[in-house]
Amino acid sequence: MNPFVYGTVVKEPNFFDRKDELKRIVNTLAGGNNLVLYAPRRYGKTSLVIKAMESLTTLGFVCIYFDFMSVYSRESFIEVFTKAILSKQSNIDSALEAVAKFVKSIKPKLSFDQNGLPEFSIDFIEHKISDKTMDAVIDLPEKLSGEKKKYIIIMDEFQDIDKLNGENFEKLLRSKIQHHANVNYIFLGSRTHLLSDMFTNKSRAFYNSAFAINLTALPIKDTIKFLIDRFSLSNIGLDEETASYLVERAGGIPYYIQFLASEVWQYIINQKQIVDKEVINACSNKIIDLKSDYYLELFDRQTAYQKKLLKALALSETNVFSADYAKKYRLSAQSTTQKALTGLINSGVIEKNGNDYSFDDPFFKQFILRFMA
Ligand SMILES: Nc1ncnc2c1ncn2[C@@H]1O[C@H](COP(=O)(O)OP(=O)(O)OP(=O)(O)O)[C@@H](O)[C@H]1O
Ligand SMILES: [Mg+2]
């Protein structure tokens, strides 16, 4: 079986490293503080937090995972949030009663699916969800918890809170949860610039309301060891230099490292038994070919100036605003470049890291270099 996993939450043995980050997450939350975790897309945020939750559950916390991605209205917020809470209750009957008591305008119900697993549904009594109902739902975890049973709530893709009536809901949520004595929150999300604005901009409701962790890429040395060990399980040879080349082609991003490694494993398992650069190049090109329709469409969607800028960024991601850069890539005024770049960042094509920029998807960059530059 292919020893590389990508696209889902990974657990051991597919998960490695992050020991310091794990400790910090567990200690911060167990110590009664809130936390925000920043990292670009596909760096391993969800996997890391789920792993931390395992430790926190062992310590006696009730950990509830909630994903804003599936929320698009007040109703869906109530449904997803309430169901996430109910799924973690040991005494379901009394929890259903408690929810109905605390939130007068909803009726949670329990049924069982074909496999006999519990399934919750929510009946709404109000035609239009009132602020009072929203207040009560947000307060539910505090009401159900207590001195003896503390809750930790993970709010994944938290920047998607925007979908709920913009900053009003953000204010409402903040005003409520700041009074929660027995519940701590960890916020995470993959749109770093949006999330960071929520927590560092003085005019936003969540300003300064949580400790912050900036998740970086996995350390190169440990990544190389992981790759060599995993390939050796199938008796496939990989030396350090080639492993390092694989990491580089995958842009150093955990998801793409496992994606490319998985393709390499697939390619090599029936052929030669040693991975070399040639194999890695062939597999990278295969990934680009597989995704080329999507990449072409993504490229076509950009304005003419953004296309020009993307080609420049594919060649060099540093000193983008210098005079030399503009001259070399025949760019217009700084303000024009800034506007185009903001568009690319907002649509998730480009990530901003300090003063440097990088492609969200390293294979899109390679696609541009191969076919567009
Ligand atoms: N610690 C790790 N060890 C090994 N692989 C990892 C690790 N963290 C992440 N990965 C790889 O990255 C992939 C994405 O992980 P995960 O979904 O946790 O990231 P994410 O940052 O939450 O992504 P998204 O931005 O899509 O929400 C995993 O499927 C796995 O291939
Ligand atoms: Mg995630």
mmCIF file of C-alpha atoms and ligand atoms in Angstrom:
data_model
loop_
_atom_site.group_PDB
_atom_site.id
_atom_site.type_symbol
_atom_site.label_atom_id
_atom_site.label_comp_id
_atom_site.label_asym_id
_atom_site.label_seq_id
_atom_site.Cartn_x
_atom_site.Cartn_y
_atom_site.Cartn_z
ATOM 1 C CA MET A 1 0.000 0.000 0.000
ATOM 2 C CA ASN A 2 1.158 3.508 -0.797
ATOM 3 C CA PRO A 3 2.782 4.862 2.410
ATOM 4 C CA PHE A 4 1.997 8.499 1.569
ATOM 5 C CA VAL A 5 -1.243 10.208 2.458
ATOM 6 C CA TYR A 6 -2.464 13.612 1.365
ATOM 7 C CA GLY A 7 -5.719 15.533 1.257
ATOM 8 C CA THR A 8 -7.052 14.306 4.578
ATOM 9 C CA VAL A 9 -6.256 14.860 8.217
ATOM 10 C CA VAL A 10 -3.155 12.766 8.914
ATOM 11 C CA LYS A 11 -2.371 10.833 12.064
ATOM 12 C CA GLU A 12 0.691 8.832 12.994
ATOM 13 C CA PRO A 13 2.570 7.172 11.273
ATOM 14 C CA ASN A 14 1.713 9.592 8.454
ATOM 15 C CA PHE A 15 2.136 12.576 10.745
ATOM 16 C CA PHE A 16 5.593 13.620 11.907
ATOM 17 C CA ASP A 17 7.281 16.414 13.820
ATOM 18 C CA ARG A 18 5.415 19.478 15.230
ATOM 19 C CA LYS A 19 6.337 18.462 18.772
ATOM 20 C CA ASP A 20 6.973 22.024 20.015
ATOM 21 C CA GLU A 21 3.823 23.339 18.400
ATOM 22 C CA LEU A 22 1.796 20.506 19.930
ATOM 23 C CA LYS A 23 3.127 21.308 23.369
ATOM 24 C CA ARG A 24 2.325 24.987 22.969
ATOM 25 C CA ILE A 25 -1.209 24.329 21.783
ATOM 26 C CA VAL A 26 -1.935 21.906 24.610
ATOM 27 C CA ASN A 27 -0.388 24.135 27.294
ATOM 28 C CA THR A 28 -2.067 27.317 26.092
ATOM 29 C CA LEU A 29 -5.530 25.792 25.936
ATOM 30 C CA ALA A 30 -5.175 23.711 29.096
ATOM 31 C CA GLY A 31 -4.007 26.904 30.802
ATOM 32 C CA GLY A 32 -7.324 28.553 30.000
ATOM 33 C CA ASN A 33 -6.273 30.759 27.083
ATOM 34 C CA ASN A 34 -7.513 31.142 23.550
ATOM 35 C CA LEU A 35 -5.282 30.577 20.565
ATOM 36 C CA VAL A 36 -5.140 31.496 16.911
ATOM 37 C CA LEU A 37 -3.095 29.369 14.522
ATOM 38 C CA TYR A 38 -1.901 30.932 11.308
ATOM 39 C CA ALA A 39 -0.489 29.049 8.347
ATOM 40 C CA PRO A 40 -0.922 29.108 4.607
ATOM 41 C CA ARG A 41 -3.074 26.463 2.959
ATOM 42 C CA ARG A 42 -2.073 22.827 3.294
ATOM 43 C CA TYR A 43 0.618 23.248 5.919
ATOM 44 C CA GLY A 44 -1.039 20.812 8.314
ATOM 45 C CA LYS A 45 -3.127 23.033 10.609
ATOM 46 C CA THR A 46 -6.139 20.774 10.964
ATOM 47 C CA SER A 47 -4.035 17.634 11.459
ATOM 48 C CA LEU A 48 -1.951 19.362 14.126
ATOM 49 C CA VAL A 49 -4.936 20.662 16.036
ATOM 50 C CA ILE A 50 -6.775 17.334 15.870
ATOM 51 C CA LYS A 51 -3.652 15.710 17.332
ATOM 52 C CA ALA A 52 -3.513 18.300 20.117
ATOM 53 C CA MET A 53 -7.164 17.583 20.840
ATOM 54 C CA GLU A 54 -6.316 13.932 21.453
ATOM 55 C CA SER A 55 -3.958 15.000 24.250
ATOM 56 C CA LEU A 56 -6.462 17.484 25.632
ATOM 57 C CA THR A 57 -9.205 14.831 25.638
ATOM 58 C CA THR A 58 -6.895 12.588 27.660
ATOM 59 C CA LEU A 59 -6.488 15.479 30.106
ATOM 60 C CA GLY A 60 -10.272 15.522 30.567
ATOM 61 C CA PHE A 61 -11.353 18.312 28.211
ATOM 62 C CA VAL A 62 -14.372 17.933 25.959
ATOM 63 C CA CYS A 63 -13.032 18.906 22.525
ATOM 64 C CA ILE A 64 -15.438 19.985 19.828
ATOM 65 C CA TYR A 65 -14.418 20.467 16.218
ATOM 66 C CA PHE A 66 -16.370 22.997 14.206
ATOM 67 C CA ASP A 67 -15.679 23.957 10.585
ATOM 68 C CA PHE A 68 -16.928 27.287 9.248
ATOM 69 C CA MET A 69 -16.463 26.026 5.711
ATOM 70 C CA SER A 70 -19.830 24.269 5.803
ATOM 71 C CA VAL A 71 -21.599 27.327 7.190
ATOM 72 C CA TYR A 72 -23.451 29.636 4.804
ATOM 73 C CA SER A 73 -26.367 31.013 6.867
ATOM 74 C CA ARG A 74 -27.546 31.467 10.446
ATOM 75 C CA GLU A 75 -29.520 28.217 10.158
ATOM 76 C CA SER A 76 -26.514 26.254 8.957
ATOM 77 C CA PHE A 77 -24.369 27.738 11.739
ATOM 78 C CA ILE A 78 -26.897 26.593 14.334
ATOM 79 C CA GLU A 79 -27.177 23.138 12.758
ATOM 80 C CA VAL A 80 -23.469 22.452 12.387
ATOM 81 C CA PHE A 81 -22.526 23.980 15.744
ATOM 82 C CA THR A 82 -25.278 22.281 17.761
ATOM 83 C CA LYS A 83 -24.647 18.915 16.112
ATOM 84 C CA ALA A 84 -20.914 19.175 16.820
ATOM 85 C CA ILE A 85 -21.688 19.816 20.486
ATOM 86 C CA LEU A 86 -24.292 17.049 20.717
ATOM 87 C CA SER A 87 -21.968 14.501 19.123
ATOM 88 C CA LYS A 88 -19.585 14.892 22.084
ATOM 89 C CA GLN A 89 -22.110 14.311 24.858
ATOM 90 C CA SER A 90 -21.991 11.137 26.874
ATOM 91 C CA ASN A 91 -25.627 11.300 27.984
ATOM 92 C CA ILE A 92 -27.474 12.128 24.784
ATOM 93 C CA ASP A 93 -30.994 12.242 26.252
ATOM 94 C CA SER A 94 -30.138 14.778 28.901
ATOM 95 C CA ALA A 95 -28.079 16.797 26.398
ATOM 96 C CA LEU A 96 -31.051 17.005 24.015
ATOM 97 C CA GLU A 97 -33.188 18.192 26.900
ATOM 98 C CA ALA A 98 -30.590 20.748 27.955
ATOM 99 C CA VAL A 99 -30.273 22.150 24.430
ATOM 100 C CA ALA A 100 -34.050 22.491 24.116
ATOM 101 C CA LYS A 101 -34.126 24.207 27.508
ATOM 102 C CA PHE A 102 -31.341 26.715 26.768
ATOM 103 C CA VAL A 103 -32.316 27.466 23.178
ATOM 104 C CA LYS A 104 -36.058 27.782 23.217
ATOM 105 C CA SER A 105 -36.537 28.199 19.483
ATOM 106 C CA ILE A 106 -34.886 25.012 18.248
ATOM 107 C CA LYS A 107 -35.739 21.367 18.746
ATOM 108 C CA PRO A 108 -32.850 18.935 18.365
ATOM 109 C CA LYS A 109 -33.807 15.369 17.483
ATOM 110 C CA LEU A 110 -31.969 12.088 17.476
ATOM 111 C CA SER A 111 -32.391 9.292 14.959
ATOM 112 C CA PHE A 112 -30.211 6.395 13.829
ATOM 113 C CA ASP A 113 -28.772 5.782 10.372
ATOM 114 C CA GLN A 114 -28.629 2.425 8.543
ATOM 115 C CA ASN A 115 -25.558 1.425 10.529
ATOM 116 C CA GLY A 116 -27.214 2.221 13.835
ATOM 117 C CA LEU A 117 -25.095 5.339 14.366
ATOM 118 C CA PRO A 118 -26.733 8.359 15.997
ATOM 119 C CA GLU A 119 -27.713 11.222 13.703
ATOM 120 C CA PHE A 120 -28.954 14.583 14.898
ATOM 121 C CA SER A 121 -31.352 16.929 13.185
ATOM 122 C CA ILE A 122 -32.608 20.345 14.221
ATOM 123 C CA ASP A 123 -36.163 21.667 13.834
ATOM 124 C CA PHE A 124 -36.488 25.430 13.737
ATOM 125 C CA ILE A 125 -39.469 26.981 15.433
ATOM 126 C CA GLU A 126 -38.804 30.555 14.316
ATOM 127 C CA HIS A 127 -39.293 31.547 10.712
ATOM 128 C CA LYS A 128 -36.373 33.969 10.830
ATOM 129 C CA ILE A 129 -33.547 33.256 13.272
ATOM 130 C CA SER A 130 -33.523 35.990 15.915
ATOM 131 C CA ASP A 131 -30.474 37.507 17.614
ATOM 132 C CA LYS A 132 -31.712 35.981 20.847
ATOM 133 C CA THR A 133 -31.497 32.502 19.358
ATOM 134 C CA MET A 134 -28.005 33.160 18.018
ATOM 135 C CA ASP A 135 -26.929 34.378 21.471
ATOM 136 C CA ALA A 136 -28.313 31.272 23.125
ATOM 137 C CA VAL A 137 -26.640 28.909 20.633
ATOM 138 C CA ILE A 138 -23.259 30.579 21.055
ATOM 139 C CA ASP A 139 -23.652 30.291 24.827
ATOM 140 C CA LEU A 140 -24.551 26.577 24.653
ATOM 141 C CA PRO A 141 -21.042 25.222 25.346
ATOM 142 C CA GLU A 142 -20.697 27.472 28.398
ATOM 143 C CA LYS A 143 -24.088 26.309 29.659
ATOM 144 C CA LEU A 144 -23.269 22.630 29.156
ATOM 145 C CA SER A 145 -19.756 22.820 30.571
ATOM 146 C CA GLY A 146 -18.851 23.437 34.192
ATOM 147 C CA GLU A 147 -15.966 23.589 36.614
ATOM 148 C CA LYS A 148 -15.498 19.841 36.269
ATOM 149 C CA LYS A 149 -16.074 19.551 32.549
ATOM 150 C CA LYS A 150 -14.232 22.174 30.536
ATOM 151 C CA TYR A 151 -14.747 22.553 26.817
ATOM 152 C CA ILE A 152 -12.370 23.374 24.009
ATOM 153 C CA ILE A 153 -13.849 24.468 20.718
ATOM 154 C CA ILE A 154 -11.899 24.363 17.486
ATOM 155 C CA MET A 155 -13.124 26.835 14.932
ATOM 156 C CA ASP A 156 -11.576 25.806 11.637
ATOM 157 C CA GLU A 157 -11.545 28.054 8.544
ATOM 158 C CA PHE A 158 -12.525 30.836 10.903
ATOM 159 C CA GLN A 159 -12.074 33.558 8.264
ATOM 160 C CA ASP A 160 -15.219 32.129 6.626
ATOM 161 C CA ILE A 161 -17.175 33.789 9.427
ATOM 162 C CA ASP A 162 -17.444 36.568 6.844
ATOM 163 C CA LYS A 163 -20.194 34.606 5.154
ATOM 164 C CA LEU A 164 -22.432 35.288 8.172
ATOM 165 C CA ASN A 165 -23.418 38.885 7.854
ATOM 166 C CA GLY A 166 -19.836 40.120 7.942
ATOM 167 C CA GLU A 167 -18.511 41.877 10.991
ATOM 168 C CA ASN A 168 -21.819 41.878 12.850
ATOM 169 C CA PHE A 169 -21.640 38.197 13.556
ATOM 170 C CA GLU A 170 -17.978 38.552 14.435
ATOM 171 C CA LYS A 171 -18.902 41.163 17.071
ATOM 172 C CA LEU A 172 -21.719 39.045 18.410
ATOM 173 C CA LEU A 173 -19.511 35.979 18.713
ATOM 174 C CA ARG A 174 -16.723 37.906 20.412
ATOM 175 C CA SER A 175 -19.062 39.652 22.848
ATOM 176 C CA LYS A 176 -20.472 36.307 23.919
ATOM 177 C CA ILE A 177 -17.397 34.113 24.131
ATOM 178 C CA GLN A 178 -15.367 36.592 26.137
ATOM 179 C CA HIS A 179 -17.654 35.742 29.057
ATOM 180 C CA HIS A 180 -17.197 31.999 28.701
ATOM 181 C CA ALA A 181 -15.313 30.888 31.788
ATOM 182 C CA ASN A 182 -15.286 27.151 31.087
ATOM 183 C CA VAL A 183 -14.735 27.149 27.352
ATOM 184 C CA ASN A 184 -11.559 27.936 25.451
ATOM 185 C CA TYR A 185 -11.276 28.456 21.747
ATOM 186 C CA ILE A 186 -8.720 27.747 19.083
ATOM 187 C CA PHE A 187 -9.189 29.551 15.795
ATOM 188 C CA LEU A 188 -7.517 28.415 12.619
ATOM 189 C CA GLY A 189 -7.767 29.088 8.947
ATOM 190 C CA SER A 190 -5.894 28.956 5.710
ATOM 191 C CA ARG A 191 -6.397 32.483 4.449
ATOM 192 C CA THR A 192 -3.598 33.910 6.554
ATOM 193 C CA HIS A 193 -4.056 37.554 5.597
ATOM 194 C CA LEU A 194 -7.785 37.525 6.389
ATOM 195 C CA LEU A 195 -7.311 35.739 9.699
ATOM 196 C CA SER A 196 -4.410 37.907 10.747
ATOM 197 C CA ASP A 197 -6.457 41.040 10.039
ATOM 198 C CA MET A 198 -9.190 39.728 12.356
ATOM 199 C CA PHE A 199 -6.754 39.361 15.259
ATOM 200 C CA THR A 200 -4.284 42.189 14.710
ATOM 201 C CA ASN A 201 -6.432 45.009 13.390
ATOM 202 C CA LYS A 202 -7.465 47.281 16.263
ATOM 203 C CA SER A 203 -10.876 47.953 14.786
ATOM 204 C CA ARG A 204 -11.862 44.281 14.612
ATOM 205 C CA ALA A 205 -13.799 42.506 17.361
ATOM 206 C CA PHE A 206 -11.226 39.737 17.865
ATOM 207 C CA TYR A 207 -8.301 42.155 18.122
ATOM 208 C CA ASN A 208 -5.696 40.801 20.535
ATOM 209 C CA SER A 209 -8.102 38.208 21.896
ATOM 210 C CA ALA A 210 -5.916 35.125 21.510
ATOM 211 C CA PHE A 211 -2.304 33.979 21.709
ATOM 212 C CA ALA A 212 -0.929 33.398 18.230
ATOM 213 C CA ILE A 213 1.104 30.602 16.681
ATOM 214 C CA ASN A 214 2.538 30.974 13.228
ATOM 215 C CA LEU A 215 2.939 27.534 11.722
ATOM 216 C CA THR A 216 5.883 27.289 9.341
ATOM 217 C CA ALA A 217 6.788 24.520 6.921
ATOM 218 C CA LEU A 218 7.997 21.216 8.419
ATOM 219 C CA PRO A 219 11.769 21.221 9.111
ATOM 220 C CA ILE A 220 13.687 20.017 6.063
ATOM 221 C CA LYS A 221 15.886 17.575 7.994
ATOM 222 C CA ASP A 222 12.937 15.758 9.543
ATOM 223 C CA THR A 223 11.057 15.781 6.249
ATOM 224 C CA ILE A 224 13.982 14.109 4.495
ATOM 225 C CA LYS A 225 14.166 11.472 7.213
ATOM 226 C CA PHE A 226 10.419 10.856 6.973
ATOM 227 C CA LEU A 227 10.637 10.389 3.197
ATOM 228 C CA ILE A 228 13.633 8.052 3.371
ATOM 229 C CA ASP A 229 12.017 5.949 6.129
ATOM 230 C CA ARG A 230 8.680 5.679 4.347
ATOM 231 C CA PHE A 231 10.245 4.678 1.020
ATOM 232 C CA SER A 232 12.447 2.146 2.751
ATOM 233 C CA LEU A 233 9.321 0.354 4.024
ATOM 234 C CA SER A 234 8.876 -0.775 0.413
ATOM 235 C CA ASN A 235 12.609 -1.349 -0.064
ATOM 236 C CA ILE A 236 12.892 1.735 -2.245
ATOM 237 C CA GLY A 237 16.164 3.616 -2.049
ATOM 238 C CA LEU A 238 16.217 7.404 -1.701
ATOM 239 C CA ASP A 239 19.304 9.443 -0.808
ATOM 240 C CA GLU A 240 19.251 12.732 1.109
ATOM 241 C CA GLU A 241 20.014 14.898 -1.867
ATOM 242 C CA THR A 242 17.178 13.427 -3.931
ATOM 243 C CA ALA A 243 14.776 13.672 -0.983
ATOM 244 C CA SER A 244 15.710 17.327 -0.637
ATOM 245 C CA TYR A 245 15.028 17.809 -4.365
ATOM 246 C CA LEU A 246 11.571 16.259 -3.912
ATOM 247 C CA VAL A 247 10.797 18.716 -1.094
ATOM 248 C CA GLU A 248 11.948 21.595 -3.276
ATOM 249 C CA ARG A 249 9.746 20.560 -6.221
ATOM 250 C CA ALA A 250 6.801 20.376 -3.829
ATOM 251 C CA GLY A 251 7.445 23.950 -2.694
ATOM 252 C CA GLY A 252 8.250 22.736 0.827
ATOM 253 C CA ILE A 253 4.501 22.442 1.535
ATOM 254 C CA PRO A 254 3.533 19.325 3.561
ATOM 255 C CA TYR A 255 0.519 18.411 1.428
ATOM 256 C CA TYR A 256 2.424 18.666 -1.869
ATOM 257 C CA ILE A 257 5.399 16.779 -0.435
ATOM 258 C CA GLN A 258 3.164 13.797 0.351
ATOM 259 C CA PHE A 259 1.320 14.204 -2.961
ATOM 260 C CA LEU A 260 4.528 14.105 -5.005
ATOM 261 C CA ALA A 261 6.018 11.327 -2.851
ATOM 262 C CA SER A 262 2.868 9.294 -3.389
ATOM 263 C CA GLU A 263 3.174 9.684 -7.178
ATOM 264 C CA VAL A 264 6.862 8.775 -7.023
ATOM 265 C CA TRP A 265 6.082 5.648 -4.992
ATOM 266 C CA GLN A 266 3.391 4.640 -7.485
ATOM 267 C CA TYR A 267 5.779 5.162 -10.386
ATOM 268 C CA ILE A 268 8.731 3.393 -8.906
ATOM 269 C CA ILE A 269 7.123 0.444 -7.214
ATOM 270 C CA ASN A 270 6.859 -1.551 -10.471
ATOM 271 C CA GLN A 271 9.974 -0.182 -12.104
ATOM 272 C CA LYS A 272 13.380 0.583 -10.703
ATOM 273 C CA GLN A 273 13.924 0.553 -6.994
ATOM 274 C CA ILE A 274 15.869 3.756 -6.586
ATOM 275 C CA VAL A 275 14.412 7.235 -6.732
ATOM 276 C CA ASP A 276 16.459 9.770 -8.667
ATOM 277 C CA LYS A 277 15.858 13.313 -9.892
ATOM 278 C CA GLU A 278 14.688 12.048 -13.242
ATOM 279 C CA VAL A 279 11.854 10.126 -11.564
ATOM 280 C CA ILE A 280 10.898 13.149 -9.480
ATOM 281 C CA ASN A 281 10.796 15.339 -12.580
ATOM 282 C CA ALA A 282 8.660 12.781 -14.427
ATOM 283 C CA CYS A 283 6.212 12.596 -11.512
ATOM 284 C CA SER A 284 6.052 16.382 -11.090
ATOM 285 C CA ASN A 285 5.238 16.684 -14.774
ATOM 286 C CA LYS A 286 2.575 14.031 -14.410
ATOM 287 C CA ILE A 287 0.913 16.040 -11.622
ATOM 288 C CA ILE A 288 1.043 19.174 -13.770
ATOM 289 C CA ASP A 289 -0.468 17.289 -16.723
ATOM 290 C CA LEU A 290 -3.231 15.856 -14.542
ATOM 291 C CA LYS A 291 -4.148 19.326 -13.318
ATOM 292 C CA SER A 292 -3.468 21.228 -16.538
ATOM 293 C CA ASP A 293 -7.129 21.863 -17.436
ATOM 294 C CA TYR A 294 -7.684 23.427 -14.040
ATOM 295 C CA TYR A 295 -4.426 25.407 -14.215
ATOM 296 C CA LEU A 296 -5.262 26.706 -17.674
ATOM 297 C CA GLU A 297 -8.657 27.837 -16.496
ATOM 298 C CA LEU A 298 -7.128 29.441 -13.388
ATOM 299 C CA PHE A 299 -4.560 31.286 -15.500
ATOM 300 C CA ASP A 300 -7.184 32.415 -18.015
ATOM 301 C CA ARG A 301 -9.299 33.843 -15.244
ATOM 302 C CA GLN A 302 -6.618 36.461 -14.379
ATOM 303 C CA THR A 303 -6.349 39.903 -15.935
ATOM 304 C CA ALA A 304 -3.672 40.495 -18.556
ATOM 305 C CA TYR A 305 -1.481 42.302 -16.019
ATOM 306 C CA GLN A 306 -1.944 39.573 -13.414
ATOM 307 C CA LYS A 307 -0.824 37.007 -16.000
ATOM 308 C CA LYS A 308 2.291 39.050 -16.642
ATOM 309 C CA LEU A 309 2.919 39.310 -12.919
ATOM 310 C CA LEU A 310 2.354 35.572 -12.391
ATOM 311 C CA LYS A 311 4.988 34.821 -15.024
ATOM 312 C CA ALA A 312 7.400 37.154 -13.251
ATOM 313 C CA LEU A 313 6.632 35.601 -9.853
ATOM 314 C CA ALA A 314 7.161 32.113 -11.259
ATOM 315 C CA LEU A 315 10.686 33.209 -12.141
ATOM 316 C CA SER A 316 11.415 35.178 -8.968
ATOM 317 C CA GLU A 317 9.446 35.783 -5.798
ATOM 318 C CA THR A 318 11.710 38.291 -4.052
ATOM 319 C CA ASN A 319 12.042 42.100 -4.197
ATOM 320 C CA VAL A 320 8.868 42.305 -6.236
ATOM 321 C CA PHE A 321 8.573 46.057 -5.706
ATOM 322 C CA SER A 322 12.156 46.968 -6.561
ATOM 323 C CA ALA A 323 13.000 49.020 -9.630
ATOM 324 C CA ASP A 324 15.193 46.171 -10.894
ATOM 325 C CA TYR A 325 12.323 43.716 -10.717
ATOM 326 C CA ALA A 326 9.985 46.058 -12.603
ATOM 327 C CA LYS A 327 12.608 46.632 -15.259
ATOM 328 C CA LYS A 328 13.527 42.984 -15.642
ATOM 329 C CA TYR A 329 9.937 41.812 -16.040
ATOM 330 C CA ARG A 330 8.690 44.955 -17.799
ATOM 331 C CA LEU A 331 6.126 45.773 -15.120
ATOM 332 C CA SER A 332 4.184 49.050 -14.783
ATOM 333 C CA ALA A 333 4.024 51.407 -11.797
ATOM 334 C CA GLN A 334 4.287 50.016 -8.255
ATOM 335 C CA SER A 335 0.633 50.837 -7.560
ATOM 336 C CA THR A 336 -0.482 48.748 -10.557
ATOM 337 C CA THR A 337 1.623 45.812 -9.387
ATOM 338 C CA GLN A 338 0.300 46.217 -5.837
ATOM 339 C CA LYS A 339 -3.306 46.131 -7.043
ATOM 340 C CA ALA A 340 -2.740 43.055 -9.219
ATOM 341 C CA LEU A 341 -0.912 41.307 -6.379
ATOM 342 C CA THR A 342 -3.703 42.061 -3.900
ATOM 343 C CA GLY A 343 -6.139 40.455 -6.344
ATOM 344 C CA LEU A 344 -3.954 37.349 -6.592
ATOM 345 C CA ILE A 345 -3.646 37.136 -2.804
ATOM 346 C CA ASN A 346 -7.372 37.611 -2.259
ATOM 347 C CA SER A 347 -8.214 34.854 -4.697
ATOM 348 C CA GLY A 348 -5.768 32.507 -2.953
ATOM 349 C CA VAL A 349 -3.343 32.084 -5.876
ATOM 350 C CA ILE A 350 -0.440 33.822 -4.150
ATOM 351 C CA GLU A 351 0.569 33.796 -0.474
ATOM 352 C CA LYS A 352 2.286 36.723 1.193
ATOM 353 C CA ASN A 353 5.073 35.795 3.621
ATOM 354 C CA GLY A 354 6.546 38.947 5.109
ATOM 355 C CA ASN A 355 7.991 40.828 2.158
ATOM 356 C CA ASP A 356 8.153 37.774 -0.061
ATOM 357 C CA TYR A 357 5.511 36.069 -2.100
ATOM 358 C CA SER A 358 4.970 32.450 -3.007
ATOM 359 C CA PHE A 359 2.587 30.389 -5.065
ATOM 360 C CA ASP A 360 -0.127 28.702 -3.057
ATOM 361 C CA ASP A 361 0.268 25.667 -5.341
ATOM 362 C CA PRO A 362 3.891 24.917 -6.333
ATOM 363 C CA PHE A 363 2.721 22.904 -9.333
ATOM 364 C CA PHE A 364 0.781 25.869 -10.701
ATOM 365 C CA LYS A 365 4.060 27.767 -10.622
ATOM 366 C CA GLN A 366 5.761 24.933 -12.507
ATOM 367 C CA PHE A 367 2.864 24.857 -14.988
ATOM 368 C CA ILE A 368 3.441 28.550 -15.730
ATOM 369 C CA LEU A 369 7.174 28.014 -16.119
ATOM 370 C CA ARG A 370 6.610 25.103 -18.481
ATOM 371 C CA PHE A 371 3.802 26.397 -20.653
ATOM 372 C CA MET A 372 3.360 30.121 -20.186
ATOM 373 C CA ALA A 373 6.711 31.767 -19.583
HETATM 374 N N1 LIG B 1 2.837 16.824 10.510
HETATM 375 C C1 LIG B 1 2.648 16.295 9.283
HETATM 376 N N2 LIG B 1 3.351 15.196 8.898
HETATM 377 C C2 LIG B 1 3.178 14.672 7.670
HETATM 378 N N3 LIG B 1 2.349 15.181 6.746
HETATM 379 C C3 LIG B 1 1.632 16.253 7.046
HETATM 380 C C4 LIG B 1 1.744 16.863 8.341
HETATM 381 N N4 LIG B 1 0.908 17.913 8.367
HETATM 382 C C5 LIG B 1 0.300 17.943 7.149
HETATM 383 N N5 LIG B 1 0.721 16.969 6.348
HETATM 384 C C6 LIG B 1 0.302 16.739 4.949
HETATM 385 O O1 LIG B 1 -0.470 17.854 4.529
HETATM 386 C C7 LIG B 1 -1.817 17.441 4.191
HETATM 387 C C8 LIG B 1 -2.768 18.509 4.624
HETATM 388 O O2 LIG B 1 -2.900 18.525 6.048
HETATM 389 P P1 LIG B 1 -4.068 19.324 6.761
HETATM 390 O O3 LIG B 1 -5.356 19.088 6.086
HETATM 391 O O4 LIG B 1 -3.944 19.048 8.200
HETATM 392 O O5 LIG B 1 -3.561 20.813 6.457
HETATM 393 P P2 LIG B 1 -4.348 22.195 6.551
HETATM 394 O O6 LIG B 1 -3.312 23.232 6.766
HETATM 395 O O7 LIG B 1 -5.453 22.092 7.522
HETATM 396 O O8 LIG B 1 -4.913 22.291 5.057
HETATM 397 P P3 LIG B 1 -6.088 23.264 4.494
HETATM 398 O O9 LIG B 1 -5.425 24.568 4.243
HETATM 399 O O10 LIG B 1 -6.476 22.570 3.193
HETATM 400 O O11 LIG B 1 -7.175 23.320 5.511
HETATM 401 C C9 LIG B 1 -2.003 16.111 4.871
HETATM 402 O O12 LIG B 1 -2.963 15.320 4.206
HETATM 403 C C10 LIG B 1 -0.607 15.516 4.785
HETATM 404 O O13 LIG B 1 -0.385 14.966 3.507
HETATM 405 MG MG MG B 2 -7.515 22.475 7.333
#
